[in-house]
Short mmCIF file of C-alpha atoms and ligand atoms in Angstrom, two decimals:
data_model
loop_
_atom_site.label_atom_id
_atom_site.label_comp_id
_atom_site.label_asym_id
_atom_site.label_seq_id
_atom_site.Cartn_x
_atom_site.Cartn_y
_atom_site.Cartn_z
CA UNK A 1 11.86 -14.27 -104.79
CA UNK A 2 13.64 -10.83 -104.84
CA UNK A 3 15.15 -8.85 -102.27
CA UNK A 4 13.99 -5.56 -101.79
CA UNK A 5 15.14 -2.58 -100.00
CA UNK A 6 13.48 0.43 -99.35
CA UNK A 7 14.92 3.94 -97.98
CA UNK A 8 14.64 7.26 -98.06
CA UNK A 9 15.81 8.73 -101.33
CA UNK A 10 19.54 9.38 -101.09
CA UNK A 11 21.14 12.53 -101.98
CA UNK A 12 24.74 13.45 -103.16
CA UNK A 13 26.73 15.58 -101.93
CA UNK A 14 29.82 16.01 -104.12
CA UNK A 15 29.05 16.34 -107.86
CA UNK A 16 30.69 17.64 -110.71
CA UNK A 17 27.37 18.55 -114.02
CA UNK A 18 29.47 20.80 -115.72
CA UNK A 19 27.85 23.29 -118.26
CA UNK A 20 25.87 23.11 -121.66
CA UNK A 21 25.52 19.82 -123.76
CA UNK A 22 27.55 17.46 -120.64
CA UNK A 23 25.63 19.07 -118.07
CA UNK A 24 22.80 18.07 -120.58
CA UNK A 25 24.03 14.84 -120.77
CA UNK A 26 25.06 14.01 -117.67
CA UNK A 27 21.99 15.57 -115.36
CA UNK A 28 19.23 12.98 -115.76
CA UNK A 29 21.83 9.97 -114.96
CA UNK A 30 21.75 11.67 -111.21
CA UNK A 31 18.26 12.58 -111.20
CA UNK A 32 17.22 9.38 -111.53
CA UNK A 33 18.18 8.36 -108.11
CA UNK A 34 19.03 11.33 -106.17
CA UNK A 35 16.81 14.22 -104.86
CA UNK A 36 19.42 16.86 -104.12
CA UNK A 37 23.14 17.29 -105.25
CA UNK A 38 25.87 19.39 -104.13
CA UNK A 39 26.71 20.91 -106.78
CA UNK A 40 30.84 21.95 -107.57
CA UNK A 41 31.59 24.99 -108.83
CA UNK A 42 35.27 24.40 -110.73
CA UNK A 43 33.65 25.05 -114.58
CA UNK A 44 36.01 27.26 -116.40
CA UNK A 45 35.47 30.26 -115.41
CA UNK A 46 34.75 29.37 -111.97
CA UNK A 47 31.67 30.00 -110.03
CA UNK A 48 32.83 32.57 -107.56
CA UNK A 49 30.27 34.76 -106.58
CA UNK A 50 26.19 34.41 -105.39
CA UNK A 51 25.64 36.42 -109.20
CA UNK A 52 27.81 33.16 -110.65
CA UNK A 53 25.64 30.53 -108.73
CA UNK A 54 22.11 32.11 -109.54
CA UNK A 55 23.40 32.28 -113.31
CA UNK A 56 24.15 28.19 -112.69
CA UNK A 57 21.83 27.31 -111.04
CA UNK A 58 19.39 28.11 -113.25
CA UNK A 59 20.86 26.70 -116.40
CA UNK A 60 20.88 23.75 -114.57
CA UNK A 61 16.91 24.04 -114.13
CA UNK A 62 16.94 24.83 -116.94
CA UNK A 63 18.58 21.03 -118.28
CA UNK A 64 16.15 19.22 -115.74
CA UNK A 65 14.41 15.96 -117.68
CA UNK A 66 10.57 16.38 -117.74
CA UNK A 67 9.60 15.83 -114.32
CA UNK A 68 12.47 15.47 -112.19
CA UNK A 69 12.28 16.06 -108.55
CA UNK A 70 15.94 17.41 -107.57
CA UNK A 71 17.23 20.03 -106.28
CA UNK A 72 20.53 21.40 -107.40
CA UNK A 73 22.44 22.83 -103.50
CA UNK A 74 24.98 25.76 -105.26
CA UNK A 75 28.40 26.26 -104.09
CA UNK A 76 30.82 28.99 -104.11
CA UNK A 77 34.78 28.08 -105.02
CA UNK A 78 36.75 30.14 -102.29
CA UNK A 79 39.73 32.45 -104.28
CA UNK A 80 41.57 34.86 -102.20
CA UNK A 81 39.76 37.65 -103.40
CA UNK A 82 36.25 35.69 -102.26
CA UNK A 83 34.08 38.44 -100.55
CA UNK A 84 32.92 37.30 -97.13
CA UNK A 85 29.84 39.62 -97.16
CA UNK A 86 28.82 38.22 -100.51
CA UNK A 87 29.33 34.86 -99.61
CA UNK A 88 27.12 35.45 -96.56
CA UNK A 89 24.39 37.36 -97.96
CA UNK A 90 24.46 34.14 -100.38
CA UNK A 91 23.88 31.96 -97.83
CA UNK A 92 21.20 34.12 -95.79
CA UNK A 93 18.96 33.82 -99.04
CA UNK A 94 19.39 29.86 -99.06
CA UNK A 95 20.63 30.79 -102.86
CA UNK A 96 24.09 28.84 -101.70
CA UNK A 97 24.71 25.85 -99.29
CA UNK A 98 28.59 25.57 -98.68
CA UNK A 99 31.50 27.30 -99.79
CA UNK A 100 34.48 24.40 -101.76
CA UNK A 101 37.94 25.07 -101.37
CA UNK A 102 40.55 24.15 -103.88
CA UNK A 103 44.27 24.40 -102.89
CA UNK A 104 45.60 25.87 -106.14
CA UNK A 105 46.47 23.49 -108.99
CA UNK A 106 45.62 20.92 -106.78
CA UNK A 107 43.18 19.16 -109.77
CA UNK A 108 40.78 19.88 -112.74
CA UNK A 109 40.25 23.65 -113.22
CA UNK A 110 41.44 24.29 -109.52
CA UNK A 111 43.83 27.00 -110.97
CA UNK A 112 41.85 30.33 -108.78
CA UNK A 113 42.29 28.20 -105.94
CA UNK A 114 44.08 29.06 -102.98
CA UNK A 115 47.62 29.42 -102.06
CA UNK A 116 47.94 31.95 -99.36
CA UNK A 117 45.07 30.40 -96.50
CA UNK A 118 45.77 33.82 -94.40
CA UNK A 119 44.17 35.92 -97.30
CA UNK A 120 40.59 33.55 -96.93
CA UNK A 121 40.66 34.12 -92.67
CA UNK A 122 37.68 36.74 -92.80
CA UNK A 123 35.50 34.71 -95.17
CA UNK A 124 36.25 31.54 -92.78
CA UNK A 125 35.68 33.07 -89.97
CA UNK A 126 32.54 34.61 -91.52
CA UNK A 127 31.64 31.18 -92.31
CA UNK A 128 32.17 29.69 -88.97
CA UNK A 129 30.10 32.52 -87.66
CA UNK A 130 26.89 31.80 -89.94
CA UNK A 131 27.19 27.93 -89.51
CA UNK A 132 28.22 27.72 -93.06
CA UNK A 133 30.16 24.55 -94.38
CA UNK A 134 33.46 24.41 -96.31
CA UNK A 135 33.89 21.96 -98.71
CA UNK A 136 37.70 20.82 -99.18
CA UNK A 137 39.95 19.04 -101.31
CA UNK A 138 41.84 17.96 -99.18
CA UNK A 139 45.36 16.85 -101.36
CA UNK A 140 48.61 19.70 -101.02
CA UNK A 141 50.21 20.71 -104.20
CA UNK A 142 53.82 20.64 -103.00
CA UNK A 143 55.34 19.09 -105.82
CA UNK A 144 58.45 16.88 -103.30
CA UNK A 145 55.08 15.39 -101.93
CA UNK A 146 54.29 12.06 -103.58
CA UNK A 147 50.90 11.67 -105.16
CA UNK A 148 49.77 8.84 -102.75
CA UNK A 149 50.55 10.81 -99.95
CA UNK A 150 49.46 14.28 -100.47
CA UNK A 151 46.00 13.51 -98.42
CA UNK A 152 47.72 12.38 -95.35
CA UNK A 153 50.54 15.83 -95.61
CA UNK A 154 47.21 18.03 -96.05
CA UNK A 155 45.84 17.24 -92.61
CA UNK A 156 48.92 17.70 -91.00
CA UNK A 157 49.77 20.47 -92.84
CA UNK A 158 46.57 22.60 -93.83
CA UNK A 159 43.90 21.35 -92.40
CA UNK A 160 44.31 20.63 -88.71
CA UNK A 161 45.78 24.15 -88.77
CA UNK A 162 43.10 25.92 -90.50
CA UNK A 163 40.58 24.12 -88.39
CA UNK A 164 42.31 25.25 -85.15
CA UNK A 165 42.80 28.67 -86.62
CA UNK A 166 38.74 29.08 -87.46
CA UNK A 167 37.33 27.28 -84.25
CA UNK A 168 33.76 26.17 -85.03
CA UNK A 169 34.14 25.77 -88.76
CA UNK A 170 32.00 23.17 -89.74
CA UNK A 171 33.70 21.47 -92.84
CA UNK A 172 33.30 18.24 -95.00
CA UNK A 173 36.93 16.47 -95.81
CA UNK A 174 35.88 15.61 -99.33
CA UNK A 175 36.24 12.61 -101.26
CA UNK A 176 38.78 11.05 -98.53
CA UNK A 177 40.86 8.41 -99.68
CA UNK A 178 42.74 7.15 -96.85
CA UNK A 179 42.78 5.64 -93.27
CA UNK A 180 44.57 8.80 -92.49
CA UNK A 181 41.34 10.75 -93.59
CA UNK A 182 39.28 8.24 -91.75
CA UNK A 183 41.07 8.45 -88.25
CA UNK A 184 41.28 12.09 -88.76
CA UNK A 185 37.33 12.25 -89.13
CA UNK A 186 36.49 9.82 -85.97
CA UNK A 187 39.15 11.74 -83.56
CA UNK A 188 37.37 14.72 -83.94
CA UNK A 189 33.96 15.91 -83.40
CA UNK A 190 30.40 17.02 -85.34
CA UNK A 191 31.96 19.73 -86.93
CA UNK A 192 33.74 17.71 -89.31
CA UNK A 193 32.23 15.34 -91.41
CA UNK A 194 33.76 13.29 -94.79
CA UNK A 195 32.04 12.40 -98.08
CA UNK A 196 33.06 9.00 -99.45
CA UNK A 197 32.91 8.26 -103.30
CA UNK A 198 31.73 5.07 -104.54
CA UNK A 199 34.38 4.07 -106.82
CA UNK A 200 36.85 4.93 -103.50
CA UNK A 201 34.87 2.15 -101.95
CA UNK A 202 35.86 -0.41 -104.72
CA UNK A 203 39.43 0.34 -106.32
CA UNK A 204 42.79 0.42 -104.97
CA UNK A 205 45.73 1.80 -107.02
CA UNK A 206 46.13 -1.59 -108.49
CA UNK A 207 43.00 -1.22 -110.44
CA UNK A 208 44.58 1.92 -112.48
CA UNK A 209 47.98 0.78 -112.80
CA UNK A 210 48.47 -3.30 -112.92
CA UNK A 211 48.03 -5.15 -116.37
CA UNK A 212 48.03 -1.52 -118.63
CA UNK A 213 47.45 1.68 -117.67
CA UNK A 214 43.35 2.28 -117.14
CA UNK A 215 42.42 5.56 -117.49
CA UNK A 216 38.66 5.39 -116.58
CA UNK A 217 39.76 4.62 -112.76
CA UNK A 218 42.09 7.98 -112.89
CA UNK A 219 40.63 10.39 -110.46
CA UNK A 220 41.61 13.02 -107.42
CA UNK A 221 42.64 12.31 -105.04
CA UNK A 222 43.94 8.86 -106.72
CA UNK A 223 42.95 5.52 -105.17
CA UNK A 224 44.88 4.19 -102.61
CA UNK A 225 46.69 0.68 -101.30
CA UNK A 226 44.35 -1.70 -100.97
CA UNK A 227 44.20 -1.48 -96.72
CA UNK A 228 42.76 2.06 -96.89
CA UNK A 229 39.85 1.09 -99.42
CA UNK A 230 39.65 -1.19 -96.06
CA UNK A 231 39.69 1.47 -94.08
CA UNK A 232 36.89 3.55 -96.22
CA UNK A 233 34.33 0.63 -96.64
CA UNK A 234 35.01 0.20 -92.78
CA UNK A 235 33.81 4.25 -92.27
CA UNK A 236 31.33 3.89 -94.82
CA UNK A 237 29.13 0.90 -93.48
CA UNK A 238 30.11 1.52 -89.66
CA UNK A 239 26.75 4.00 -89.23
CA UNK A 240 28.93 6.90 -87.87
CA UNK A 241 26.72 10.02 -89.33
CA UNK A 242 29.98 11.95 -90.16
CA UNK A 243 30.60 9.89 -92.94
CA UNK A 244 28.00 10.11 -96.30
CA UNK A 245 27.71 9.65 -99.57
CA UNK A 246 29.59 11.81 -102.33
CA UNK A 247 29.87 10.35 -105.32
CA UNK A 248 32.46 13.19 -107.40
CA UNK A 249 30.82 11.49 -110.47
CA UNK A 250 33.33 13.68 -112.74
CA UNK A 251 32.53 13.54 -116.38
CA UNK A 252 35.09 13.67 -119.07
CA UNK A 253 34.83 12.68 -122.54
CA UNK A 254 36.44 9.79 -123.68
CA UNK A 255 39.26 10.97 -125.88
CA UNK A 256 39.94 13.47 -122.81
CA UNK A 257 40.58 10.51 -120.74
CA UNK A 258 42.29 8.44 -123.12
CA UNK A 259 44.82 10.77 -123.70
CA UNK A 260 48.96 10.61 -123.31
CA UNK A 261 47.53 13.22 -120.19
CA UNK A 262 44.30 12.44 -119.42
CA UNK A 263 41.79 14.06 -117.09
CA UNK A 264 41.04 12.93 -113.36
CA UNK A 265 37.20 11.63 -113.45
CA UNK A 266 35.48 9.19 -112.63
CA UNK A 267 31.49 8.77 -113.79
CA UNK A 268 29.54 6.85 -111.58
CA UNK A 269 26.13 8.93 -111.51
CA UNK A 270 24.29 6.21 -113.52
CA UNK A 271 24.99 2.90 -111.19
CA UNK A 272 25.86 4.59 -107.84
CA UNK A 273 23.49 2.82 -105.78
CA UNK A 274 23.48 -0.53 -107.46
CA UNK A 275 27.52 -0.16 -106.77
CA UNK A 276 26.67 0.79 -103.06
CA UNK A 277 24.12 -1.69 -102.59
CA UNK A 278 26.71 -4.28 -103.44
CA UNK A 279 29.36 -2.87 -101.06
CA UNK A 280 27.28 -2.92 -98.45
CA UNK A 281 25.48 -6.22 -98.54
CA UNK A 282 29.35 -7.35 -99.22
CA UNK A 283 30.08 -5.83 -95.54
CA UNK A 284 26.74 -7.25 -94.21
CA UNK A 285 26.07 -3.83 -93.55
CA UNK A 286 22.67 -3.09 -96.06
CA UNK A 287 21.04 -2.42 -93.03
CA UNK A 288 23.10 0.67 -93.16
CA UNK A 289 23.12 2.20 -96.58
CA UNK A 290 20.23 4.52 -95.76
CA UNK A 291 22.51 6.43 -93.22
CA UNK A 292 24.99 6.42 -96.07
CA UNK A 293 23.37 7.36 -98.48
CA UNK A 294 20.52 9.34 -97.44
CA UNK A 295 20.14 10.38 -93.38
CA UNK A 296 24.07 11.53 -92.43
CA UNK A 297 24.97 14.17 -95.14
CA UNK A 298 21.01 16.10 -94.78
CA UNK A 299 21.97 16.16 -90.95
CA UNK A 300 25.51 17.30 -91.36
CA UNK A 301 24.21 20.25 -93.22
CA UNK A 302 21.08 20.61 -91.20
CA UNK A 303 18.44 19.73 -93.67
CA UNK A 304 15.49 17.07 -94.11
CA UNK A 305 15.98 14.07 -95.12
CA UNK A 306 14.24 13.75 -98.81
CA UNK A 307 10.66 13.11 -98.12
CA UNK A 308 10.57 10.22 -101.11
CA UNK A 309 11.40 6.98 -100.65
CA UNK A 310 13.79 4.20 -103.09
CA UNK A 311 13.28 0.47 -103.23
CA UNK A 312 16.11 -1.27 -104.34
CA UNK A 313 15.96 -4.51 -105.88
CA UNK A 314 18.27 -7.70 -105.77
CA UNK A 315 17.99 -9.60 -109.32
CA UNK A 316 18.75 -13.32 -109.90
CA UNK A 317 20.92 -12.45 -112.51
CA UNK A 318 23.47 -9.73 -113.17
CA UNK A 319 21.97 -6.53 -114.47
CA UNK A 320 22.97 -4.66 -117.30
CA UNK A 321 23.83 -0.33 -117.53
CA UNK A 322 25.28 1.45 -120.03
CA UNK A 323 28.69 1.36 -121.02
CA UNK A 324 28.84 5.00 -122.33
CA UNK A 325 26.48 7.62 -121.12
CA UNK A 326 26.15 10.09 -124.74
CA UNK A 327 25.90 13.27 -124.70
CA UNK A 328 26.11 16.32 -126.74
CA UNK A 329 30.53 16.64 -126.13
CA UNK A 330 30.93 13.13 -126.57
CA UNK A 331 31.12 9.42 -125.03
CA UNK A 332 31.57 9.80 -121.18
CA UNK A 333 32.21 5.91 -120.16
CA UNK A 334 30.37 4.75 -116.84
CA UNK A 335 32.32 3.54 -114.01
CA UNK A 336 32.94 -0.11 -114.41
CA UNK A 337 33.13 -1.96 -110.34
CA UNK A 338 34.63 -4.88 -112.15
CA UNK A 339 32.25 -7.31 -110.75
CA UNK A 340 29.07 -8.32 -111.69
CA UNK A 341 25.84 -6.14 -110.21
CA UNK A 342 22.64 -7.54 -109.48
CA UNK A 343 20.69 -4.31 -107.78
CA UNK A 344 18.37 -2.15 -109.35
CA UNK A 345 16.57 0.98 -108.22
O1 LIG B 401 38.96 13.24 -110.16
C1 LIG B 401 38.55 14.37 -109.99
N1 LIG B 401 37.82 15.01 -110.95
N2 LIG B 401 38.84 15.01 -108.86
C2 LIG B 401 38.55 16.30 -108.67
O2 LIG B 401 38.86 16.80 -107.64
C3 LIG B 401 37.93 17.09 -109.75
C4 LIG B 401 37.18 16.25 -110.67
C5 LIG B 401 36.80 16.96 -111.96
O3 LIG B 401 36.32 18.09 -111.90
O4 LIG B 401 36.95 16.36 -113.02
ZN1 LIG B 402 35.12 16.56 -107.12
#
């Protein structure tokens, strides 16, 4: 007999779509299992202002499959010249959901991001006023700062700051990579949560870099030494409601990956929760994917959870996906776990 799972129908809340035929492309692979995204705003030109995130929003409505039920949540990338009032009146109309901040140059199209953090007080504080999240990549740019480390440097360094500096911010350490990131997350309190990626859960640095150089597992902020994957699948499955679900499924085409510099991305939309599912029956911990996946991040941003439900089935035998989603740009290859998965939604 099969094993089933049923929960409430997760949501994700870090997500690259992109714009025209790979936002095409890529949209129904997260429809399929997810009723609301958090939607990133570094396309080229950024989305900066509430004008930029109606004009995004609905393009992405309008690339919805036939009868999807999801709900795109828009956010505005913070420049220096971000206008708090705009950003606020954004917010008031429900038009925008959280506000992403990229240090400058830290990765893909971050280049309007921020270098001087005393020039973005006003719309923080603005922010912290209204109850409205920040989003952060959390990696400094320094260029003396090793790659592997520039997570770790960025609390010290930015973000415990900042946070002290805007008491009662409420932000989301994105896409954390680290024990660092973890400890950081559990020594604080409700006002800081942490989005965990799926393939974060499954690589370590090893995976890009031992037996030829693998550019499909090539992302920001890059995997980590094998004890802090420990350390995130540890978070992940340990029910504390500041940590949720966010994939960064990142889609780049195939000869802009396999390149002598190739793009940080990884695509995961399509087998997220078969991936997760795995992880987490791994831990012994299935019993908490629905806080994962679907219950922490809609309380963190004081929403609902989804009002559908997803039953997830365990097959006999390993399933097959895709190993290319197509689209309109080109191939985008689907994450690959490197183990056999056997759940379905
Ligand atoms: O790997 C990544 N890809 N990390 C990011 O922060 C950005 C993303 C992208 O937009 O491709
Ligand atoms: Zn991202």
């Amino acid at each position: 007999m099969s094993q089933t799972l049923t929960i409430t129908r997760p949501d994700d809340w870090h997500l690259h779509l992109r714009d025209g035929e790979m936002l095409k492309g890529v949209l129904p692979e997260t429809t399929r299992d997810f009723g609301r995204a958090i939607i990133m705003p570094n396309l080229v030109p950024p989305v900066v202002t509430a004008n930029d995130a109606v004009a995004y929003r609905d393009r992405i409505l309008a690339a919805m499959p036939e009868g999807a039920e999801f709900t795109p949540l828009m956010t505005l990338y913070l420049t220096e010249s971000t206008d708090a009032a705009d950003v606020a009146a954004a917010h008031a109309s429900g038009l925008v959901t959280a506000v992403k901040l990229y240090p400058a140059g830290a990765t893909t199209n971050s280049a309007s991001g921020v270098t001087n953090f005393d020039k973005v007080q006003g719309v923080l504080e603005k922010m912290a006023e209204i109850g409205m999240p920040l989003c952060v990549h959390g990696e400094v740019t320094d260029p003396s700062v090793d790659i592997f480390d520039r997570e770790a440097v960025f609390i010290d360094r930015v973000l415990d700051p900042l946070r002290r500096r805007v008491p009662g911010l409420r932000v989301v350490m994105e896409h954390i990579t680290t024990a660092d990131g973890v400890a950081y997350v559990m020594a604080n309190d409700a006002d800081l949560g942490a989005t965990i990626t799926t393939h974060h859960l499954i690589i370590n640095r090893n995976h890009i870099l031992v037996g030829g150089i693998k550019p499909h597992y090539y992302c920001l902020p890059i995997a980590k030494r094998e004890e802090h994957r420990h350390a995130l699948v540890d978070a992940a499955t340990s029910g504390d409601a500041r940590f949720f679900l966010g994939t960064d499924s990142a889609p780049h085409t195939d000869p802009n990956k396999e390149s002598a510099c190739g793009c940080a991305g990884v695509f995961s939309a399509t087998n997220t929760m078969s991936c997760l599912a795995h992880v987490f029956e791994q831990a012994n911990a299935l019993d908490k994917l629905e806080g994962f996946a679907s219950l922490n991040g809609p309380a963190f941003y004081g929403l609902a959870p989804n009002a559908g439900q997803t039953t997830l089935t365990k097959h006999a035998d390993p399933v097959a996906f895709p190993a290319k989603i197509v689209t309109g740009d080109g191939d985008v290859t689907l994450f690959d776990p490197g183990f056999p998965l056997y759940w379905t939604t």
